[in-house]
Amino acid sequence: MSKAFSNLLKYIDKLPHTKKEQVYQWVKRYVEPSSSAGGRLINEMRETRFKEGFECPYCSSEHVVRFGKYNGRQCYRCKCCIKTFTDTTNTVLYRTRKGNEWITFVDCMFKGYSLRKSAEIVGVTWVTLFYWRHKLLNALKQMDVEHFEGIVEIDETYFLYSQKGQRGIADRKPRKRGGKAKHRGISHEQVCVLVARDRTKATVSKVACMGRIVKPKVDALISSKLSNENVIVTDAWRAYKTYAKDKGLEHYRIKSDGGKHVIKGLYHIQNVNGLHSRLKQWIDRFKGVASKYLDNYLAWFLFVDSRSNESTKQHIKEFLPTSFVFEMTDTYDSLRLSKFNV
């Protein structure tokens, strides 16, 4: 028996990385049976989602009672709207029977595996995993900053508008691997991503508009998070100057052509520019991102970047329960047919 085991280990050692990962996931499921791992996932989800008490996902009533079980999952009934639901209703796991596969897929996400490699490991098609990814990220992007503290650095970065995955593009020829813009500099071919970050690392990073940022877009994305006690630091673009003046905010402008990048030894936009650099490097691995999904990837990046010192295991433990807090009713069709809106 020991010789057979030794030969097995030698055989596994010669396998390519993807096959080794498959063996690892299989052994993990064998050691931790499906009912155990999946059960813990549902329990964590229930505790996170209903931490303030049970609430009907349809009418928000608290008059909820247990209503038997279906396929081993606890069902509930609302006394107000008479509808039944389970722990997973209107979450990313709604109508899925693959709890453990989701755990494996999130593991692959944080290890940086491609969808095709992940599909080999998880055991479902890469197309299915694409929609799993965006169901998770659609829930995660609902996380938001309540308010900023102290100094807030604000700057924008740009991505070339992309219709990756779309067929029948009529207004231009398809581009390979992202391609290049027709016009030099910032134009309406560029998607503007506004990033605002305070010194506690509370961050807003969202798609704002096409082309140069304008005052109404700045106002819409961050005004609710700012108060008169905040000091904003930006580049010299006039939209920020107008916005700060209208809101009565103390404002410092960093003029790149002046060679002075820090004012009074305290006011600068180096933190937000550093985040831009990390974002660009991180997103390059996807070989182009469709602009309609860009906000999803921004949410994913912020989650990873804010927890850069944590292990992949810790990421998974936090990522799944966090996504369950938010309602998610998207289907494969609604994700596929979604449009880019700014």
JSON list of C-alpha atoms in Angstrom, two decimals, residues 49-66 76-83 85:
[
{"chain": "A", "resi": 49, "resn": "ARG", "atom": "CA", "xyz": [-27.66, 38.34, 5.43]},
{"chain": "A", "resi": 50, "resn": "PHE", "atom": "CA", "xyz": [-30.08, 38.11, 8.36]},
{"chain": "A", "resi": 51, "resn": "LYS", "atom": "CA", "xyz": [-27.85, 39.47, 11.14]},
{"chain": "A", "resi": 52, "resn": "GLU", "atom": "CA", "xyz": [-30.59, 41.93, 12.14]},
{"chain": "A", "resi": 53, "resn": "GLY", "atom": "CA", "xyz": [-33.37, 39.33, 11.96]},
{"chain": "A", "resi": 54, "resn": "PHE", "atom": "CA", "xyz": [-35.26, 37.52, 9.21]},
{"chain": "A", "resi": 55, "resn": "GLU", "atom": "CA", "xyz": [-36.82, 39.73, 6.57]},
{"chain": "A", "resi": 56, "resn": "CYS", "atom": "CA", "xyz": [-38.88, 38.84, 3.50]},
{"chain": "A", "resi": 57, "resn": "PRO", "atom": "CA", "xyz": [-36.84, 39.52, 0.33]},
{"chain": "A", "resi": 58, "resn": "TYR", "atom": "CA", "xyz": [-40.05, 40.46, -1.54]},
{"chain": "A", "resi": 59, "resn": "CYS", "atom": "CA", "xyz": [-41.87, 42.88, 0.79]},
{"chain": "A", "resi": 60, "resn": "SER", "atom": "CA", "xyz": [-39.28, 43.43, 3.61]},
{"chain": "A", "resi": 61, "resn": "SER", "atom": "CA", "xyz": [-41.74, 42.26, 6.26]},
{"chain": "A", "resi": 62, "resn": "GLU", "atom": "CA", "xyz": [-40.31, 40.78, 9.47]},
{"chain": "A", "resi": 63, "resn": "HIS", "atom": "CA", "xyz": [-43.32, 38.50, 9.92]},
{"chain": "A", "resi": 64, "resn": "VAL", "atom": "CA", "xyz": [-41.56, 35.39, 8.69]},
{"chain": "A", "resi": 65, "resn": "VAL", "atom": "CA", "xyz": [-42.00, 31.76, 9.79]},
{"chain": "A", "resi": 66, "resn": "ARG", "atom": "CA", "xyz": [-40.27, 28.50, 8.89]},
{"chain": "A", "resi": 76, "resn": "TYR", "atom": "CA", "xyz": [-39.61, 30.36, 4.98]},
{"chain": "A", "resi": 77, "resn": "ARG", "atom": "CA", "xyz": [-42.99, 31.96, 4.45]},
{"chain": "A", "resi": 78, "resn": "CYS", "atom": "CA", "xyz": [-43.93, 35.60, 4.77]},
{"chain": "A", "resi": 79, "resn": "LYS", "atom": "CA", "xyz": [-47.22, 36.18, 6.58]},
{"chain": "A", "resi": 80, "resn": "CYS", "atom": "CA", "xyz": [-47.73, 39.49, 4.78]},
{"chain": "A", "resi": 81, "resn": "CYS", "atom": "CA", "xyz": [-47.24, 38.68, 1.09]},
{"chain": "A", "resi": 82, "resn": "ILE", "atom": "CA", "xyz": [-47.67, 34.87, 1.54]},
{"chain": "A", "resi": 83, "resn": "LYS", "atom": "CA", "xyz": [-44.60, 34.20, -0.62]},
{"chain": "A", "resi": 85, "resn": "PHE", "atom": "CA", "xyz": [-38.30, 31.86, 0.04]}
]
